[in-house]
Amino acid sequence: MLFDRSLDRAEFTGILKCACCGHTMQVQEKRDGKSLIKVCSYVVNDKGDKCINRGGYLGPVKDEIKKAVLKYREEVLNFLKNDNCTDDVDKITHQIQAKYKGLRKYEDALMKVKDSFDLGDYTREEFLTRKEKWKEKIDTVEEQISIFEKELKQQKSISDEEKISILDCYLDNIDKIDDVKDRNKLYKTIFECVI
Ligand SMILES: [Zn+2]
């Protein structure tokens, strides 16, 4: 489809993000292999100043990406060797359980503060201070739980063996695929974007 190709004709389309302003950077394809990352010309403030990122050659960026992928593969392999994967899920699960225990304790404490106020044990000011104290603890622990749960989901969603096979598929094919569109698809199997 001609229309489709024109949308996605340059390598790294939609993948490269400017480290200065966060906008997507455009690539100018050159036949001699010296493709360029175009100057980032986004206006970054009300005064109309443009982003300072001048772009550059794509080649070195691609080399760095490859290095990073290889390094990441090495890390995953090391991790597999140490057989830490199931340990990690267990560890996080335990942490979540402990946090929930703490959460219940704080919620009980908050209830007691409310009861005491109802019974006339506290002044309104005392009540508010104590209530705030437990509310803060509850908020913090809830935030921690949500972080752990996210981590757990991530750990479970993809095993390290799967990671290795996805990385290998990438490394085996990335230099062999001619179609830029397919290459971009392959990039997106391992990263959302490059900053
Ligand atoms: Zn920029």
Short mmCIF file of N, CA, C and O and ligand atoms in Angstrom, two decimals, residues 17-25 39-44 50-54, ligand 1:
data_model
loop_
_atom_site.label_atom_id
_atom_site.label_comp_id
_atom_site.label_asym_id
_atom_site.label_seq_id
_atom_site.Cartn_x
_atom_site.Cartn_y
_atom_site.Cartn_z
N LYS A 17 12.88 10.01 20.42
CA LYS A 17 12.34 11.18 21.14
C LYS A 17 13.49 12.08 21.57
O LYS A 17 14.55 11.62 21.97
N CYS A 18 13.25 13.38 21.50
CA CYS A 18 14.26 14.36 21.87
C CYS A 18 14.46 14.34 23.39
O CYS A 18 13.50 14.41 24.16
N ALA A 19 15.73 14.26 23.82
CA ALA A 19 16.03 14.23 25.25
C ALA A 19 15.82 15.59 25.90
O ALA A 19 15.68 15.70 27.10
N CYS A 20 15.82 16.65 25.09
CA CYS A 20 15.66 17.99 25.65
C CYS A 20 14.19 18.36 25.85
O CYS A 20 13.83 18.92 26.88
N CYS A 21 13.36 18.06 24.85
CA CYS A 21 11.97 18.53 24.95
C CYS A 21 10.95 17.41 24.90
O CYS A 21 9.77 17.63 25.15
N GLY A 22 11.39 16.19 24.57
CA GLY A 22 10.48 15.04 24.60
C GLY A 22 9.67 14.83 23.32
O GLY A 22 8.94 13.86 23.21
N HIS A 23 9.84 15.73 22.36
CA HIS A 23 9.09 15.55 21.12
C HIS A 23 9.71 14.47 20.24
O HIS A 23 10.89 14.16 20.35
N THR A 24 8.88 13.92 19.35
CA THR A 24 9.37 12.91 18.42
C THR A 24 10.30 13.57 17.41
O THR A 24 10.02 14.65 16.91
N MET A 25 11.43 12.91 17.15
CA MET A 25 12.38 13.47 16.20
C MET A 25 12.26 12.77 14.84
O MET A 25 12.00 11.57 14.78
N VAL A 39 17.09 18.33 12.89
CA VAL A 39 17.09 19.30 13.99
C VAL A 39 15.72 19.31 14.66
O VAL A 39 14.70 19.26 13.99
N CYS A 40 15.72 19.34 15.98
CA CYS A 40 14.45 19.40 16.71
C CYS A 40 14.02 20.86 16.75
O CYS A 40 14.67 21.69 17.36
N SER A 41 12.95 21.20 16.03
CA SER A 41 12.62 22.63 15.91
C SER A 41 11.37 23.01 16.68
O SER A 41 10.71 24.00 16.38
N TYR A 42 11.06 22.20 17.68
CA TYR A 42 9.88 22.54 18.47
C TYR A 42 10.08 23.80 19.29
O TYR A 42 11.17 24.02 19.82
N VAL A 43 9.04 24.59 19.39
CA VAL A 43 9.08 25.77 20.25
C VAL A 43 8.86 25.29 21.68
O VAL A 43 7.91 24.55 21.94
N VAL A 44 9.79 25.65 22.57
CA VAL A 44 9.72 25.09 23.91
C VAL A 44 9.19 26.04 24.99
O VAL A 44 8.99 25.63 26.12
N LYS A 50 13.29 27.98 20.34
CA LYS A 50 13.21 26.62 19.81
C LYS A 50 14.12 25.69 20.61
O LYS A 50 15.07 26.13 21.26
N CYS A 51 13.82 24.39 20.53
CA CYS A 51 14.62 23.38 21.22
C CYS A 51 16.07 23.45 20.75
O CYS A 51 16.34 23.76 19.59
N ILE A 52 17.00 23.17 21.68
CA ILE A 52 18.42 23.32 21.34
C ILE A 52 19.03 22.07 20.71
O ILE A 52 20.18 22.08 20.29
N ASN A 53 18.25 21.00 20.62
CA ASN A 53 18.78 19.75 20.06
C ASN A 53 19.00 19.89 18.55
O ASN A 53 18.06 20.08 17.79
N ARG A 54 20.27 19.80 18.13
CA ARG A 54 20.60 20.03 16.72
C ARG A 54 20.52 18.77 15.86
O ARG A 54 20.90 18.78 14.70
ZN ZN B 1 13.73 18.88 21.26
#
